[in-house]
Coordinates of C-alpha atoms and ligand atoms in Angstrom, one line a residue:
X1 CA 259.1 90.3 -109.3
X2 CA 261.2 90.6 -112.1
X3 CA 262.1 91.7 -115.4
X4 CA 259.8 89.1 -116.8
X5 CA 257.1 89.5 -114.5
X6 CA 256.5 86.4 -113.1
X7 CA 257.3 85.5 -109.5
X8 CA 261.0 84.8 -109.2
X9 CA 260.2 81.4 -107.9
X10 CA 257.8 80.9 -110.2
X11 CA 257.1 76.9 -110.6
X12 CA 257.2 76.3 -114.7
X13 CA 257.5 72.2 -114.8
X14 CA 255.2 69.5 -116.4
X15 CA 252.2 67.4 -115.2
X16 CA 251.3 63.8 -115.9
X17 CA 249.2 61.1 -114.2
X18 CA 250.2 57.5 -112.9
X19 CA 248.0 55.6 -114.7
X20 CA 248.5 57.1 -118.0
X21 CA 252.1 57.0 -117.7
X22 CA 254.3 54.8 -115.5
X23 CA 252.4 51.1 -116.9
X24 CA 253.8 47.9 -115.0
X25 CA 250.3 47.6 -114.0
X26 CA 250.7 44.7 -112.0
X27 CA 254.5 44.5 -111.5
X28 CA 256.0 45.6 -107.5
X29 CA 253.0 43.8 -106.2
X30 CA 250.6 46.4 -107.7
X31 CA 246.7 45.6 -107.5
X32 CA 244.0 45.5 -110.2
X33 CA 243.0 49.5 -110.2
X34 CA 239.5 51.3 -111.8
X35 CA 242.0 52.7 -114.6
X36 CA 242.9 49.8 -115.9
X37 CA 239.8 48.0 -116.8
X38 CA 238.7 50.9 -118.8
X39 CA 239.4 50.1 -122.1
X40 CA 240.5 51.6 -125.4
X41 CA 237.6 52.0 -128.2
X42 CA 233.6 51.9 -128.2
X43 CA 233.4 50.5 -125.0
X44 CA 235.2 52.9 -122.6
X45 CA 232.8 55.8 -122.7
X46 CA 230.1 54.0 -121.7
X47 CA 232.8 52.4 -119.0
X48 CA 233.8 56.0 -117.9
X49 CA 230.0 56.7 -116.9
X50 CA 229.7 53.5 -115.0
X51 CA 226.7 52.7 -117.3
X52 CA 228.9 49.4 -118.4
X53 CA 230.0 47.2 -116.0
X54 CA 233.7 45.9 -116.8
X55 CA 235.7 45.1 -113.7
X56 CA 238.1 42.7 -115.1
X57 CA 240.1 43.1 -118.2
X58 CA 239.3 40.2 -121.2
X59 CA 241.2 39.1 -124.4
X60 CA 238.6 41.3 -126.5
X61 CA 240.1 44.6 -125.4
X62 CA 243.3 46.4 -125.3
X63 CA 244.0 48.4 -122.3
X64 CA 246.1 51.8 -122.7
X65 CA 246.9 51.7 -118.9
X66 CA 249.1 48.4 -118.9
X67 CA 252.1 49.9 -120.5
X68 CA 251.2 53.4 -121.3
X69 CA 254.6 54.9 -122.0
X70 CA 256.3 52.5 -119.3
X71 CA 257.6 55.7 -117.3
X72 CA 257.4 52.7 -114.4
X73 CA 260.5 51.7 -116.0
X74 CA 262.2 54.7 -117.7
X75 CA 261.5 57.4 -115.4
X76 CA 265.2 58.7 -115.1
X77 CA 265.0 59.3 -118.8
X78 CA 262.5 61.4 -118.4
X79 CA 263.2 63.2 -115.3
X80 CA 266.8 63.7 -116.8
X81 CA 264.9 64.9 -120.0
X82 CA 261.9 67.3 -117.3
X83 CA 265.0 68.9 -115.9
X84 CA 266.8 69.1 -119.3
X85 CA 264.1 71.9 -120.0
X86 CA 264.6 73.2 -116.3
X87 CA 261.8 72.5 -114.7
X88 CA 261.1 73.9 -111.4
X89 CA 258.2 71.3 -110.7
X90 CA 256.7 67.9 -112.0
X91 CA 253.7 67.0 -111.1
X92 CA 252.2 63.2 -110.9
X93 CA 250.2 61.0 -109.3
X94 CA 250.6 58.2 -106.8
X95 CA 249.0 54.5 -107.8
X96 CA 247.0 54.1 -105.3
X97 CA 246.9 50.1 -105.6
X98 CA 250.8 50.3 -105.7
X99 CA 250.8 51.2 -102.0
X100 CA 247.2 49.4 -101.1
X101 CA 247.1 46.6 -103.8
X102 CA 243.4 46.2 -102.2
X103 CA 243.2 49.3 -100.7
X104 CA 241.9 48.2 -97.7
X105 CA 245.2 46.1 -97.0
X106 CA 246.2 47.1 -93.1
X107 CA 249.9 47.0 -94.2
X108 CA 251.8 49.1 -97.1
X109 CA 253.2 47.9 -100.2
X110 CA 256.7 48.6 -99.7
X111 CA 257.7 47.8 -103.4
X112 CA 255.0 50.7 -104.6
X113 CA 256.4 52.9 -101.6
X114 CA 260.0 52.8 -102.6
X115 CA 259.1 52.8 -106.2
X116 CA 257.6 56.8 -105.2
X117 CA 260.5 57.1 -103.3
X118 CA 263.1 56.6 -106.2
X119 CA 260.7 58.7 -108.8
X120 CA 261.6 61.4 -105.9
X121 CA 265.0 61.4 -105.2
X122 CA 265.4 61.6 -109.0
X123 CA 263.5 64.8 -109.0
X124 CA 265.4 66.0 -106.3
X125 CA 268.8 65.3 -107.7
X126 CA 268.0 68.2 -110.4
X127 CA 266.2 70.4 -107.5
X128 CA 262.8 69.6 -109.1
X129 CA 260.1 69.7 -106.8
X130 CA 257.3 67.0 -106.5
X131 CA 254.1 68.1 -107.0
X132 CA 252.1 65.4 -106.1
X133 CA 248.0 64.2 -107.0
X134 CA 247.2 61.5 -104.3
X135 CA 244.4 60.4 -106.6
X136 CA 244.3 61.1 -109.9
X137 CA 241.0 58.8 -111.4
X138 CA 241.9 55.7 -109.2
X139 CA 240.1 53.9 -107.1
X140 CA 241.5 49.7 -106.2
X141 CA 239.3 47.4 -107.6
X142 CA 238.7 45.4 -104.7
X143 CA 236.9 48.2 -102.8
X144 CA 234.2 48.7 -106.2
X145 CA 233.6 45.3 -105.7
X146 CA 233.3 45.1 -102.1
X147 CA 232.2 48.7 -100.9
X148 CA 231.1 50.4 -103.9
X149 CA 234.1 52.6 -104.0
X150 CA 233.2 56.4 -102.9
X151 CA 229.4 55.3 -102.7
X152 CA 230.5 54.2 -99.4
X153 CA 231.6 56.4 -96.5
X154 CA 234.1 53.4 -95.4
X155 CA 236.4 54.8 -98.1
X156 CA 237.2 57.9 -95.9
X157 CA 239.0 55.6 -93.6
X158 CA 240.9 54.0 -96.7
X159 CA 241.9 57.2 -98.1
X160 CA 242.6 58.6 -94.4
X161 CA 245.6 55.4 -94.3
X162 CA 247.1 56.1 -97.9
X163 CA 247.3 60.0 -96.3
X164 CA 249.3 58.7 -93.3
X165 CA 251.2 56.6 -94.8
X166 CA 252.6 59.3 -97.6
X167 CA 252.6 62.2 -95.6
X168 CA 254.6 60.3 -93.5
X169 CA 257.3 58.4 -95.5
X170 CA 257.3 61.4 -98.0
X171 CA 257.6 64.1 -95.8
X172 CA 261.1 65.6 -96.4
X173 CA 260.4 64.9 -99.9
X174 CA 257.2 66.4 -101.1
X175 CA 255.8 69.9 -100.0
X176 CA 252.5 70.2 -102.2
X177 CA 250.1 67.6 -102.6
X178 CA 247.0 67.8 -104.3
X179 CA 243.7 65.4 -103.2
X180 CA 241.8 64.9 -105.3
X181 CA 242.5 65.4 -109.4
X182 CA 239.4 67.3 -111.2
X183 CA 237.4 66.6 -107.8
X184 CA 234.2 67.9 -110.4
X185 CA 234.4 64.8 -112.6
X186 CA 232.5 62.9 -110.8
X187 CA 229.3 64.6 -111.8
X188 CA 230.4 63.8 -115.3
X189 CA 232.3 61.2 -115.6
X190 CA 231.3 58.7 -112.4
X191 CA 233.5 55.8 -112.8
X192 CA 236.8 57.1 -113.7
X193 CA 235.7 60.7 -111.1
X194 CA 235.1 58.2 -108.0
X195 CA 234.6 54.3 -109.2
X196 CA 230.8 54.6 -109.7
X197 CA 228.5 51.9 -111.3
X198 CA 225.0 52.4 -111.1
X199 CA 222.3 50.1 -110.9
X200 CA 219.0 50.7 -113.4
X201 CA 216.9 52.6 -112.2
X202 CA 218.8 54.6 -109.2
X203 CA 218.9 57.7 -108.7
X204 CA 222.2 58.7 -109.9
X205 CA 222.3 62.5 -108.4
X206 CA 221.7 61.3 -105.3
X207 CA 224.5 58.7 -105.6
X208 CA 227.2 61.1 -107.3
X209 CA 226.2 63.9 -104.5
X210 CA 226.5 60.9 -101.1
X211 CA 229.7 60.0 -103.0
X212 CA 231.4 64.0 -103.9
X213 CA 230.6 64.0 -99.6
X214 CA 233.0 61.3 -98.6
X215 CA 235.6 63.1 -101.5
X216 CA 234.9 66.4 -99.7
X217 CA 235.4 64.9 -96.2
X218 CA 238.3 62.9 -97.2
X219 CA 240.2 66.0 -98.8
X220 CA 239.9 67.6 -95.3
X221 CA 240.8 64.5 -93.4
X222 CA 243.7 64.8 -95.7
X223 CA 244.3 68.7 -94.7
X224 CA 244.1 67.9 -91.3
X225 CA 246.6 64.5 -91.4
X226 CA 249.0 66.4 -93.5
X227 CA 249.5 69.8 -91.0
X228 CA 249.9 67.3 -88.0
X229 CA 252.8 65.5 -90.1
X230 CA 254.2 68.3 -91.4
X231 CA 252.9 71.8 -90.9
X232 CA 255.1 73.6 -94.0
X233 CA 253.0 70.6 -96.7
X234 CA 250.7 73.0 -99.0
X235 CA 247.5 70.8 -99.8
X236 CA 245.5 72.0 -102.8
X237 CA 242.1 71.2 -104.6
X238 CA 241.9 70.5 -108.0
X239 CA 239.4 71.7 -110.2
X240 CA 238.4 70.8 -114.1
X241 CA 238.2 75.0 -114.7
X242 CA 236.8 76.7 -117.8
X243 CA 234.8 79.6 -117.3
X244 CA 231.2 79.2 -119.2
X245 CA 230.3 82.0 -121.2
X246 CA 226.1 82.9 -122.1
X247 CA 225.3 82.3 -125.8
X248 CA 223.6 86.0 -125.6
X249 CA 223.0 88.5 -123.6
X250 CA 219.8 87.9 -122.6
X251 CA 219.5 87.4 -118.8
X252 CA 218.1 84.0 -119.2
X253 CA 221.5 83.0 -120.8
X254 CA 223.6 84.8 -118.4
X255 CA 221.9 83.7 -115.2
X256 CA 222.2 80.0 -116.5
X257 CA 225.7 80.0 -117.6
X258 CA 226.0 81.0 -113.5
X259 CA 224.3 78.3 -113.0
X260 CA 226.7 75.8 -114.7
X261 CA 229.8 77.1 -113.2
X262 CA 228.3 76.6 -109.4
X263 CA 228.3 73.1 -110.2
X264 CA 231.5 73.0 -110.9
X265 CA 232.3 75.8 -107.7
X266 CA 230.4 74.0 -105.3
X267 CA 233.5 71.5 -104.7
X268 CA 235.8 74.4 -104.7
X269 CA 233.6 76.5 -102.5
X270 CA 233.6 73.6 -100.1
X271 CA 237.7 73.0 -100.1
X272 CA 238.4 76.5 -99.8
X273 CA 235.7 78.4 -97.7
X274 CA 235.0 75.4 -95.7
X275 CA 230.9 74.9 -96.1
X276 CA 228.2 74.1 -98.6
X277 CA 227.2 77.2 -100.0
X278 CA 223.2 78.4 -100.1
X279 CA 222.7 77.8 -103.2
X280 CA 223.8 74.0 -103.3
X281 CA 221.8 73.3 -100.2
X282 CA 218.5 74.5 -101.9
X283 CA 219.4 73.0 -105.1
X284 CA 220.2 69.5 -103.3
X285 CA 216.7 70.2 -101.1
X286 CA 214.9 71.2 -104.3
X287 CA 216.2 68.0 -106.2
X288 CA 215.5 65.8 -103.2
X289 CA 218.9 65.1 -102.7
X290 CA 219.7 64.0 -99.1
X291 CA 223.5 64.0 -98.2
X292 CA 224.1 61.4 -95.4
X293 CA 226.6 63.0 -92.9
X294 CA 228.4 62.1 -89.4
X295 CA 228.0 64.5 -86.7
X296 CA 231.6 66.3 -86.9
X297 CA 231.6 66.5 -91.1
X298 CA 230.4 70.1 -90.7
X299 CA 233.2 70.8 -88.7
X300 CA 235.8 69.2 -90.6
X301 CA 235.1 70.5 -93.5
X302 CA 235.3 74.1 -91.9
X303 CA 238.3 73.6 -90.1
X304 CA 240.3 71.7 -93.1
X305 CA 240.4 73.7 -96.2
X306 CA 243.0 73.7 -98.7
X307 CA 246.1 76.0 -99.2
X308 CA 245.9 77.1 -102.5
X309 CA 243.5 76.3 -105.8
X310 CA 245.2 74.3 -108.5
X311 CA 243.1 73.7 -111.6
X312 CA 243.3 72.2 -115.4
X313 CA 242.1 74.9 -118.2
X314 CA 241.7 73.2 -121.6
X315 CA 238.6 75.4 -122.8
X316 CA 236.3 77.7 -122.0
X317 CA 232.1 76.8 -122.3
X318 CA 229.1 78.0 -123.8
X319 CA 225.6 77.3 -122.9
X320 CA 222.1 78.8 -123.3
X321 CA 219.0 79.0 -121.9
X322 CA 217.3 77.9 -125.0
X323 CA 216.2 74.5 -125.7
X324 CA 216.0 75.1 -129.2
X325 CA 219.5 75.9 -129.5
X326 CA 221.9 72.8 -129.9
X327 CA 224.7 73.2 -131.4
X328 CA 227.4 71.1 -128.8
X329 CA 230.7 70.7 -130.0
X330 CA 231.9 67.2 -130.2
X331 CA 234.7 65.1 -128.0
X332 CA 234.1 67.4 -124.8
X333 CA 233.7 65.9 -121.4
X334 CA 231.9 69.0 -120.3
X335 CA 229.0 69.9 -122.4
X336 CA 229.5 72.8 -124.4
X337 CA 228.0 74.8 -127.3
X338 CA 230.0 75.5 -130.1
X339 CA 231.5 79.4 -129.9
X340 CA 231.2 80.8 -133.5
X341 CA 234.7 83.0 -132.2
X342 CA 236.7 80.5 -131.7
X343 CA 238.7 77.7 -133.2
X344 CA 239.1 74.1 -132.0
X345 CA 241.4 71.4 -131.5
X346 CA 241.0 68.3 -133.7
X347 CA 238.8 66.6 -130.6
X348 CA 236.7 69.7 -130.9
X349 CA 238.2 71.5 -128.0
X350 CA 237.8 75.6 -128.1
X351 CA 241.1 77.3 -127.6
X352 CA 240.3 80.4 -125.9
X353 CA 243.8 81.8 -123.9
X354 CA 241.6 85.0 -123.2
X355 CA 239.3 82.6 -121.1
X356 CA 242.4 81.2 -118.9
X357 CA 242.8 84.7 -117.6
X358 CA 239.1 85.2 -116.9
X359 CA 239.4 81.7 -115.3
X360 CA 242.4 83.0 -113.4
X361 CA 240.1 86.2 -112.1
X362 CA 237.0 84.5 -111.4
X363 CA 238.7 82.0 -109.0
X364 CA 241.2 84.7 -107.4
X365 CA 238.2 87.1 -106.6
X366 CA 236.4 84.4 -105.3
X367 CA 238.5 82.4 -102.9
X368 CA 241.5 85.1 -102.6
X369 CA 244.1 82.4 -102.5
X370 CA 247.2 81.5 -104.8
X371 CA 246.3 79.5 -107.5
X372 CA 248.4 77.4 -109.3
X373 CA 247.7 75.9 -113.4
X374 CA 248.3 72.1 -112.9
X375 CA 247.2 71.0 -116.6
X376 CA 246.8 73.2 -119.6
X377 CA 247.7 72.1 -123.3
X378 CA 247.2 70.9 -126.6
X379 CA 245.9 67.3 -127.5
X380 CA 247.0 67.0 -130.7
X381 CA 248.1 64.7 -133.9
X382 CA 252.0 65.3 -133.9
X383 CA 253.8 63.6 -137.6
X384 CA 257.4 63.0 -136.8
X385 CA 259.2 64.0 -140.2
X386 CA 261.9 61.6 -141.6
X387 CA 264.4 61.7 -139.1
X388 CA 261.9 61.4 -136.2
X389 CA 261.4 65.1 -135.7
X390 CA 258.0 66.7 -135.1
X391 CA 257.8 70.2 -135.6
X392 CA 254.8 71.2 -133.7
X393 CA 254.8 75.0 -134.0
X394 CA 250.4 75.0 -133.1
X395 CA 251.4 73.5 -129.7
X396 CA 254.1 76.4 -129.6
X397 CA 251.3 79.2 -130.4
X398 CA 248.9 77.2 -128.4
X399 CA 251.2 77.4 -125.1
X400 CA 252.7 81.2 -126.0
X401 CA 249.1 82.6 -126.2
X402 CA 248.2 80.9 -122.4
X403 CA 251.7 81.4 -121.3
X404 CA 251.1 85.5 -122.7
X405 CA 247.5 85.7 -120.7
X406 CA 249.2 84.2 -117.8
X407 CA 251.5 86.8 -117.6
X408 CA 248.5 89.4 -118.1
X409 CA 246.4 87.9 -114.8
X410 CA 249.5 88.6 -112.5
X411 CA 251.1 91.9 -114.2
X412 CA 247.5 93.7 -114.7
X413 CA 245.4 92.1 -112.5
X414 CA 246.9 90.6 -109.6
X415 CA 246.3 87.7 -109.6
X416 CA 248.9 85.7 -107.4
X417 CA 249.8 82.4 -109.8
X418 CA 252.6 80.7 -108.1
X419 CA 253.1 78.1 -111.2
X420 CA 252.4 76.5 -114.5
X421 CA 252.2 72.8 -115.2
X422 CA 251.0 72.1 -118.6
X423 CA 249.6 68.6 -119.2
X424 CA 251.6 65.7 -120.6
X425 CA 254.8 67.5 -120.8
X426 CA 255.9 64.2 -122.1
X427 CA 253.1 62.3 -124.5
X428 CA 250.8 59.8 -122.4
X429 CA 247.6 58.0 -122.7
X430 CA 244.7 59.9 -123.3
X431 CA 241.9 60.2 -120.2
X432 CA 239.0 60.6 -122.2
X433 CA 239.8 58.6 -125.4
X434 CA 242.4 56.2 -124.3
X435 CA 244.6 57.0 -127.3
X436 CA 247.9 57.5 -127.8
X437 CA 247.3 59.6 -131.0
X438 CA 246.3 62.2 -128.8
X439 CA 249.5 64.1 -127.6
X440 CA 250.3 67.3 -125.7
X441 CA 254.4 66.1 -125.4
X442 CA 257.3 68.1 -125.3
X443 CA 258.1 64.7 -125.5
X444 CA 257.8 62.3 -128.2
X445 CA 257.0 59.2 -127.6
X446 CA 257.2 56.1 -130.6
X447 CA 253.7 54.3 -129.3
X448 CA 250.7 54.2 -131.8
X449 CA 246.7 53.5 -130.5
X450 CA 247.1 49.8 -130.6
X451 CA 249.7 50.0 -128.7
X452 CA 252.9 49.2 -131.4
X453 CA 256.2 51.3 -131.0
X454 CA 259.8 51.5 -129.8
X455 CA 258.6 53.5 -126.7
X456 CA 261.7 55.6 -127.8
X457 CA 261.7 59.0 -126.8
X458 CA 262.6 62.4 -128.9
X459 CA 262.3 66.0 -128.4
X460 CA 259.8 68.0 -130.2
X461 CA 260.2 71.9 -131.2
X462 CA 258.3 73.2 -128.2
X463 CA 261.0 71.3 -126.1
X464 CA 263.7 73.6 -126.4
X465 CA 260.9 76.6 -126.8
X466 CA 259.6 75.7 -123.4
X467 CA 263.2 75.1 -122.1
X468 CA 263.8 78.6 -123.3
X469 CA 260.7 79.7 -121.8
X470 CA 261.6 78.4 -118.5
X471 CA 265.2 80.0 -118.4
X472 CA 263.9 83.3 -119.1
X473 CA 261.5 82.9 -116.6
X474 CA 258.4 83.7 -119.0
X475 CA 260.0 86.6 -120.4
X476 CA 261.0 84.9 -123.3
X477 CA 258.2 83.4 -125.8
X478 CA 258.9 83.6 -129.1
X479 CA 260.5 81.2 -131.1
X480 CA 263.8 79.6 -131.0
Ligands
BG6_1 C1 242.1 66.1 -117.5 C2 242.7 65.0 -116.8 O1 240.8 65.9 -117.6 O2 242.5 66.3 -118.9 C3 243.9 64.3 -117.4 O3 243.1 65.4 -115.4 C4 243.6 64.2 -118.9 O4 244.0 63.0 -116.8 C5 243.6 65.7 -119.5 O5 244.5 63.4 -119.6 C6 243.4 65.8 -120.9 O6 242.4 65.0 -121.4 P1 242.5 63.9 -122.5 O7 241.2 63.3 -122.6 O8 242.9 64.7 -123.7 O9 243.6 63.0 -122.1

């Protein structure tokens, strides 16, 4: 500890995701990937659930994924920029199809492969560290169509080569590596959570449950590979966090809001203590829900858990008990009521900083290992000014006030944090909504919805707030 009272090698950085960044979606021998066939406008929520087929793109749609912000080609401009604000860390994701165009492929792309390999050594040049997702919401194409994607255990085996394969060409470069993004999505959002698409009439539980198994198994599988390649790696789950809150204090309200946050747990619970806890079994008996397993998946799972917990706060829930109460905000991936004390982003996101450390608590006293923010940030409409400049002073408060309860989990509470990535440290495509409009940037970046724009980059305000944010390790966090 220091003055400032975070960690002295705290890891402040930024976090992004391949497919919303680096476009070039076919260029270096890439293959066709889930991401980009999920288009921008009415058609990609319904795509998202897997409830509309779409596994080839067409002239009628425009596809956010295809450039994005073309980090595929500029990525020393923003590294230089990413260490410009000194960061310690910057997380992204690996293309999956630029290393398995097919994914089942027996041989490597080795176009994708040194393409990872030169985003790396550019990191390392300024002594950031790689923090990287092996999948962040992409499954190849090819194994959809032929296997089903996670529906099928066969995609263990596919997952287990893309682990050996990076563990082993990577492994003087990258030290923590995270499995699976928001491993809970697929309970919510199938297709872009695990490459989903149901038929009428299944039973989709049963198919999202079979399919968060083979995740689960291949996240060990992924432990396991990693500590016999290199035993310092740290491997971490991911979780889409956010504490829910009861509407009122009647026990009805409390005991479900417990309830809704074991559905997120139970992936965590598995990762970190290594079984399927009680109350998932008897919901899963109760529902009918028959998980198909191989004889050693019990011990796998045991013997394979993860390092640390990494997870992306945006918002903190609210349910109830009630029927008759149904006031659900709007634009949330995760259902949610709306909380009468708080405020919301323009997608009708609640900003609650207090809930990040009450996040931060809940998942230190249960699973009693470091835990590290990976995505955290504010989606918002930034107006550059007439020389280009956009003075986004809410992102600043937005940031300060998580960066401030942050600092409150570790100092008062003791919670061990060992670093902070917020989302889109430079702007990207938009997960949920496919927009560009959408931003979280320290970055600027001159690309509107439909895709029009210089692709020039600027710095906001918050770049050299974070910047001096960073130097000061935290201490720091008032305006420039
Ligand atoms: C998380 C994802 O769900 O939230 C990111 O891991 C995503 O990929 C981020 O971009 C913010 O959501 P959105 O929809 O505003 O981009």
């Amino acid at each position: 500890m220091n003055n400032s009272s975070f960690p002295e090698n705290f890891l402040w950085g930024g976090a992004t995701a391949a497919n919303q960044c680096e476009g070039a979606y076919l260029e270096g021998g890439k293959g066709l990937s889930t991401v980009d066939v999920i288009p921008y406008g009415e058609d990609r929520f319904p795509v998202l659930l897997g409830e509309m087929k779409m596994l080839r793109c067409d002239d009628q749609h425009l596809y956010p994924s295809h450039e994005a912000i073309d980090f595929y080609h500029r990525y020393k401009e923003d590294i230089a920029l990413f260490a410009e604000m000194g960061f310690k860390t910057f997380r992204l994701s690996l293309s999956w199809t630029r290393i398995f165009p097919n994914g089942d492929d027996l041989n490597p792309n080795e176009a994708g492969l040194k393409f990872y390999d030169d985003v790396f050594d550019e990191c390392l040049k300024y002594g950031i560290e790689p923090l990287v997702t092996i999948t962040h919401f992409d499954v190849p194409i090819h194994l959809v169509e032929t296997i089903g994607s996670w529906r099928s255990r066969e995609m263990i085996t596919h997952y287990e080569r893309l682990c050996e394969v990076i563990f082993t060409r990577y492994k003087d470069k990258v030290k923590y590596w995270l499995t699976f993004n928001e491993i809970n999505m697929i309970l919510h959002l199938p297709f872009i959570g695990g490459g989903l698409l149901f038929e009428e009439g299944e039973n989709k539980k049963q198919t999202m449950y079979q399919a968060a198994h083979h995740q689960l198994v291949a996240s060990a599988r992924a432990t396991q590979i990693a500590k016999s390649i290199n035993p310092d790696f740290q491997i971490g789950c991911m979780l889409a966090a956010g504490n829910t809150y009861p509407n009122t204090c009647a026990p009805e309200d409390v005991f479900k809001a417990l309830q809704v946050d074991r559905e997120s747990f139970f992936f965590i619970d598995v990762q970190s203590r290594g079984a399927y806890p009680n109350y998932a079994l008897k919901m899963l008996e109760r529902e009918g829900i028959h998980i198909e397993m191989a004889s050693n998946d019990i011990q796998t799972l045991k013997e394979n858990t993860v390092d640390f917990i990494s997870f992306s706060y945006y918002a903190s829930r609210l349910t109830s008990a009630d029927p008759n109460v149904s006031k659900q905000t709007e634009g949330n991936v995760f259902a949610s009521l709306k909380n009468p004390y708080l405020k919301a982003s323009e997608w009708g996101w609640q900003i609650d900083p207090l809930g990040l450390r009450t996040t931060l608590n809940t998942l230190y006293d249960r699973y009693q290992k470091p835990l590290f923010i990976v995505e955290n940030g504010l989606g918002a409409v930034d107006t550059p000014d007439e020389e280009g400049y956009v003075k986004d002073d809410y992102r600043i408060s937005y940031l300060k006030a998580h960066i401030e309860t942050m600092r409150d989990a570790i100092v008062i509470d003791g919670v061990d944090l060992i670093g902070y990535t917020p989302w889109g440290c430079i702007d990207l495509v938009s997960a949920s909504t496919g927009e560009m409009k959408k931003r979280y940037g320290f970055i600027y970046v001159d690309k509107d919805n439909d895709g029009n724009g210089t692709l020039n980059r600027s710095k906001k305000k918050s770049f050299n707030w974070y910047k001096q944010v960073i130097q000061s390790n935290g201490s720091l966090l008032t305006e420039v």
